Amino acid sequence: MSTPVIKKTLNLHKYSVRVNDFVLNWKIVVPVTFSVAGLVLGALSGKGEGKLFLKVTDLFLSTLSSGASTPLSSFISSLLPPTVFAVVLFFLGLSAYGGFAVNFIPLCYSYLIGMISYFMYDHYTLKGLAYCVMLVFPYAVLSLTGLVLCSCESISMSEFMLRCISKNGKLSDYSFKKFYKSYLKYYIYIIASAVIKTMLEYLFVGLFVF
């Protein structure tokens, strides 16, 4: 007597959930991947000491040697660079085709971090590495996290505007109100990074004389 074969129905809902999870995840996976690539490329570019590398490191050294007269000036100088990148991300999100260029913003920011990190280690060895670990990396990781999260929101807003213009596909419940509220929430990461860097400089900058 043959055993009856039980045919299981294909659960399309399960696959649709997986597809939706992937669509949601790629918005953060891609910026993170670009950020890691920027760190690697920035460090590798330092070995060649090109014009951009020399200009960035000269500016960094001049800022480092001049120091900050007050905690407020240190906070502003720490807040300004990631804020510039965040503003660019914001306006890219308001463009229907800006989502294609969004991922290059965290790449450029991490590229600069990679160059500075390589320069400090290459020129000052363990002292430069200690400076990066204690002062640069906490600030860089937190501010880069804020930029990556802002990138996700800019991609979502750009997609929403593209669908509105093309009138193809079902519109989501995403809106400009949700965009700027989420953007401001993620910008807190950047503010926190500047606060932390200011505090760390106040506590430890006296240990490093270059």
One Martini backbone bead per residue (centre of mass of N, CA, C, O) as a GRO file, in nm:
protein
  210
    1MET     BB    1   0.093   0.038   0.026
    2SER     BB    2   0.079   0.359  -0.043
    3THR     BB    3   0.191   0.662   0.045
    4PRO     BB    4   0.059   0.951   0.095
    5VAL     BB    5   0.084   1.263  -0.060
    6ILE     BB    6   0.161   1.571   0.085
    7LYS     BB    7   0.059   1.884  -0.021
    8LYS     BB    8   0.204   2.192   0.000
    9THR     BB    9   0.137   2.504   0.021
   10LEU     BB   10   0.226   2.805  -0.095
   11ASN     BB   11   0.377   3.061   0.101
   12LEU     BB   12   0.358   3.381   0.000
   13HIS     BB   13   0.364   3.549   0.259
   14LYS     BB   14   0.645   3.472   0.354
   15TYR     BB   15   0.795   3.596   0.106
   16SER     BB   16   0.685   3.884   0.132
   17VAL     BB   17   0.813   3.939   0.408
   18ARG     BB   18   1.106   3.901   0.316
   19VAL     BB   19   1.105   4.125   0.106
   20ASN     BB   20   1.031   4.355   0.301
   21ASP     BB   21   1.277   4.321   0.484
   22PHE     BB   22   1.486   4.380   0.265
   23VAL     BB   23   1.391   4.662   0.184
   24LEU     BB   24   1.438   4.781   0.468
   25ASN     BB   25   1.743   4.695   0.509
   26TRP     BB   26   1.895   4.826   0.261
   27LYS     BB   27   1.880   5.124   0.372
   28ILE     BB   28   2.120   5.042   0.585
   29VAL     BB   29   2.326   4.854   0.446
   30VAL     BB   30   2.437   5.041   0.225
   31PRO     BB   31   2.550   5.277   0.400
   32VAL     BB   32   2.735   5.096   0.569
   33THR     BB   33   2.904   4.988   0.334
   34PHE     BB   34   3.002   5.268   0.240
   35SER     BB   35   3.141   5.343   0.507
   36VAL     BB   36   3.350   5.117   0.513
   37ALA     BB   37   3.471   5.187   0.237
   38GLY     BB   38   3.564   5.474   0.320
   39LEU     BB   39   3.769   5.391   0.535
   40VAL     BB   40   3.950   5.223   0.350
   41LEU     BB   41   4.004   5.437   0.128
   42GLY     BB   42   4.123   5.652   0.318
   43ALA     BB   43   4.366   5.484   0.414
   44LEU     BB   44   4.482   5.420   0.128
   45SER     BB   45   4.520   5.719   0.034
   46GLY     BB   46   4.745   5.791   0.244
   47LYS     BB   47   4.984   5.640   0.100
   48GLY     BB   48   4.992   5.853  -0.147
   49GLU     BB   49   4.959   6.151  -0.083
   50GLY     BB   50   4.756   6.342  -0.185
   51LYS     BB   51   4.606   6.641  -0.211
   52LEU     BB   52   4.366   6.581  -0.024
   53PHE     BB   53   4.526   6.463   0.210
   54LEU     BB   54   4.702   6.716   0.266
   55LYS     BB   55   4.469   6.915   0.319
   56VAL     BB   56   4.328   6.765   0.550
   57THR     BB   57   4.575   6.734   0.742
   58ASP     BB   58   4.644   7.034   0.763
   59LEU     BB   59   4.373   7.118   0.885
   60PHE     BB   60   4.388   6.928   1.128
   61LEU     BB   61   4.656   7.038   1.248
   62SER     BB   62   4.566   7.333   1.284
   63THR     BB   63   4.334   7.263   1.476
   64LEU     BB   64   4.506   7.107   1.685
   65SER     BB   65   4.713   7.343   1.754
   66SER     BB   66   4.506   7.570   1.832
   67GLY     BB   67   4.252   7.485   1.940
   68ALA     BB   68   4.025   7.561   2.214
   69SER     BB   69   3.913   7.821   2.405
   70THR     BB   70   3.626   7.687   2.424
   71PRO     BB   71   3.371   7.467   2.454
   72LEU     BB   72   3.194   7.604   2.240
   73SER     BB   73   3.400   7.602   2.004
   74SER     BB   74   3.437   7.293   2.010
   75PHE     BB   75   3.142   7.221   1.952
   76ILE     BB   76   3.111   7.368   1.680
   77SER     BB   77   3.353   7.227   1.531
   78SER     BB   78   3.217   6.939   1.570
   79LEU     BB   79   2.928   6.999   1.440
   80LEU     BB   80   2.973   7.108   1.148
   81PRO     BB   81   3.061   6.873   0.956
   82PRO     BB   82   2.806   6.676   0.989
   83THR     BB   83   2.598   6.897   0.920
   84VAL     BB   84   2.667   6.937   0.626
   85PHE     BB   85   2.595   6.644   0.545
   86ALA     BB   86   2.301   6.653   0.653
   87VAL     BB   87   2.199   6.875   0.463
   88VAL     BB   88   2.251   6.725   0.200
   89LEU     BB   89   2.068   6.485   0.268
   90PHE     BB   90   1.805   6.642   0.293
   91PHE     BB   91   1.795   6.750  -0.008
   92LEU     BB   92   1.809   6.471  -0.142
   93GLY     BB   93   1.534   6.375  -0.022
   94LEU     BB   94   1.373   6.609  -0.195
   95SER     BB   95   1.459   6.429  -0.427
   96ALA     BB   96   1.363   6.196  -0.655
   97TYR     BB   97   1.692   6.128  -0.729
   98GLY     BB   98   1.862   6.133  -0.452
   99GLY     BB   99   1.882   5.827  -0.362
  100PHE     BB  100   2.138   5.762  -0.545
  101ALA     BB  101   2.340   5.973  -0.368
  102VAL     BB  102   2.323   5.926  -0.060
  103ASN     BB  103   2.556   5.702  -0.006
  104PHE     BB  104   2.802   5.911  -0.058
  105ILE     BB  105   2.805   6.066   0.211
  106PRO     BB  106   2.913   5.855   0.417
  107LEU     BB  107   3.159   5.793   0.244
  108CYS     BB  108   3.297   6.072   0.262
  109TYR     BB  109   3.311   6.089   0.570
  110SER     BB  110   3.472   5.820   0.615
  111TYR     BB  111   3.708   5.900   0.437
  112LEU     BB  112   3.815   6.121   0.627
  113ILE     BB  113   3.854   5.941   0.873
  114GLY     BB  114   4.058   5.748   0.742
  115MET     BB  115   4.278   5.957   0.684
  116ILE     BB  116   4.323   6.060   0.975
  117SER     BB  117   4.388   5.788   1.105
  118TYR     BB  118   4.633   5.720   0.931
  119PHE     BB  119   4.799   5.972   0.991
  120MET     BB  120   4.827   5.934   1.301
  121TYR     BB  121   4.964   5.655   1.287
  122ASP     BB  122   5.198   5.715   1.083
  123HIS     BB  123   5.325   5.972   1.255
  124TYR     BB  124   5.252   5.867   1.585
  125THR     BB  125   5.149   5.597   1.628
  126LEU     BB  126   5.049   5.525   1.940
  127LYS     BB  127   4.965   5.817   1.995
  128GLY     BB  128   4.771   5.841   1.753
  129LEU     BB  129   4.595   5.598   1.829
  130ALA     BB  130   4.505   5.706   2.106
  131TYR     BB  131   4.366   5.957   1.998
  132CYS     BB  132   4.154   5.808   1.827
  133VAL     BB  133   4.027   5.631   2.051
  134MET     BB  134   3.957   5.883   2.254
  135LEU     BB  135   3.848   6.113   2.026
  136VAL     BB  136   3.758   6.018   1.735
  137PHE     BB  137   3.581   5.753   1.738
  138PRO     BB  138   3.336   5.834   1.915
  139TYR     BB  139   3.256   6.067   1.726
  140ALA     BB  140   3.246   5.916   1.451
  141VAL     BB  141   3.044   5.689   1.514
  142LEU     BB  142   2.803   5.868   1.602
  143SER     BB  143   2.787   6.056   1.353
  144LEU     BB  144   2.766   5.824   1.142
  145THR     BB  145   2.505   5.707   1.249
  146GLY     BB  146   2.335   5.957   1.193
  147LEU     BB  147   2.388   5.960   0.882
  148VAL     BB  148   2.273   5.681   0.818
  149LEU     BB  149   1.984   5.736   0.924
  150CYS     BB  150   1.938   5.979   0.738
  151SER     BB  151   1.968   5.820   0.477
  152CYS     BB  152   1.716   5.645   0.508
  153GLU     BB  153   1.516   5.883   0.502
  154SER     BB  154   1.601   5.998   0.226
  155ILE     BB  155   1.526   5.748   0.063
  156SER     BB  156   1.225   5.741   0.139
  157MET     BB  157   1.155   6.025   0.034
  158SER     BB  158   1.252   5.987  -0.257
  159GLU     BB  159   1.063   5.753  -0.325
  160PHE     BB  160   0.798   5.901  -0.272
  161MET     BB  161   0.841   6.124  -0.488
  162LEU     BB  162   0.872   5.934  -0.731
  163ARG     BB  163   0.586   5.808  -0.709
  164CYS     BB  164   0.430   6.074  -0.737
  165ILE     BB  165   0.535   6.145  -1.022
  166SER     BB  166   0.487   5.860  -1.172
  167LYS     BB  167   0.234   5.693  -1.062
  168ASN     BB  168   0.378   5.429  -0.950
  169GLY     BB  169   0.235   5.256  -0.748
  170LYS     BB  170   0.199   5.233  -0.415
  171LEU     BB  171   0.136   5.443  -0.171
  172SER     BB  172   0.254   5.542   0.112
  173ASP     BB  173   0.255   5.683   0.452
  174TYR     BB  174   0.454   5.871   0.372
  175SER     BB  175   0.609   6.189   0.478
  176PHE     BB  176   0.735   6.494   0.551
  177LYS     BB  177   0.675   6.482   0.852
  178LYS     BB  178   0.823   6.214   0.904
  179PHE     BB  179   1.094   6.298   0.793
  180TYR     BB  180   1.171   6.545   0.982
  181LYS     BB  181   1.132   6.400   1.250
  182SER     BB  182   1.339   6.174   1.205
  183TYR     BB  183   1.575   6.362   1.140
  184LEU     BB  184   1.587   6.506   1.414
  185LYS     BB  185   1.631   6.252   1.580
  186TYR     BB  186   1.908   6.172   1.434
  187TYR     BB  187   2.060   6.445   1.495
  188ILE     BB  188   2.123   6.382   1.793
  189TYR     BB  189   2.376   6.215   1.738
  190ILE     BB  190   2.546   6.456   1.645
  191ILE     BB  191   2.524   6.622   1.900
  192ALA     BB  192   2.640   6.404   2.090
  193SER     BB  193   2.918   6.387   1.953
  194ALA     BB  194   3.000   6.681   2.020
  195VAL     BB  195   2.976   6.659   2.324
  196ILE     BB  196   3.176   6.426   2.367
  197LYS     BB  197   3.422   6.562   2.237
  198THR     BB  198   3.434   6.802   2.429
  199MET     BB  199   3.475   6.634   2.688
  200LEU     BB  200   3.731   6.477   2.597
  201GLU     BB  201   3.906   6.725   2.547
  202TYR     BB  202   3.893   6.836   2.837
  203LEU     BB  203   4.025   6.568   2.966
  204PHE     BB  204   4.268   6.471   2.725
  205VAL     BB  205   4.429   6.687   2.551
  206GLY     BB  206   4.683   6.718   2.746
  207LEU     BB  207   4.816   6.433   2.652
  208PHE     BB  208   4.837   6.583   2.361
  209VAL     BB  209   5.141   6.656   2.178
  210PHE     BB  210   5.228   6.762   1.829
   0.00000   0.00000   0.00000
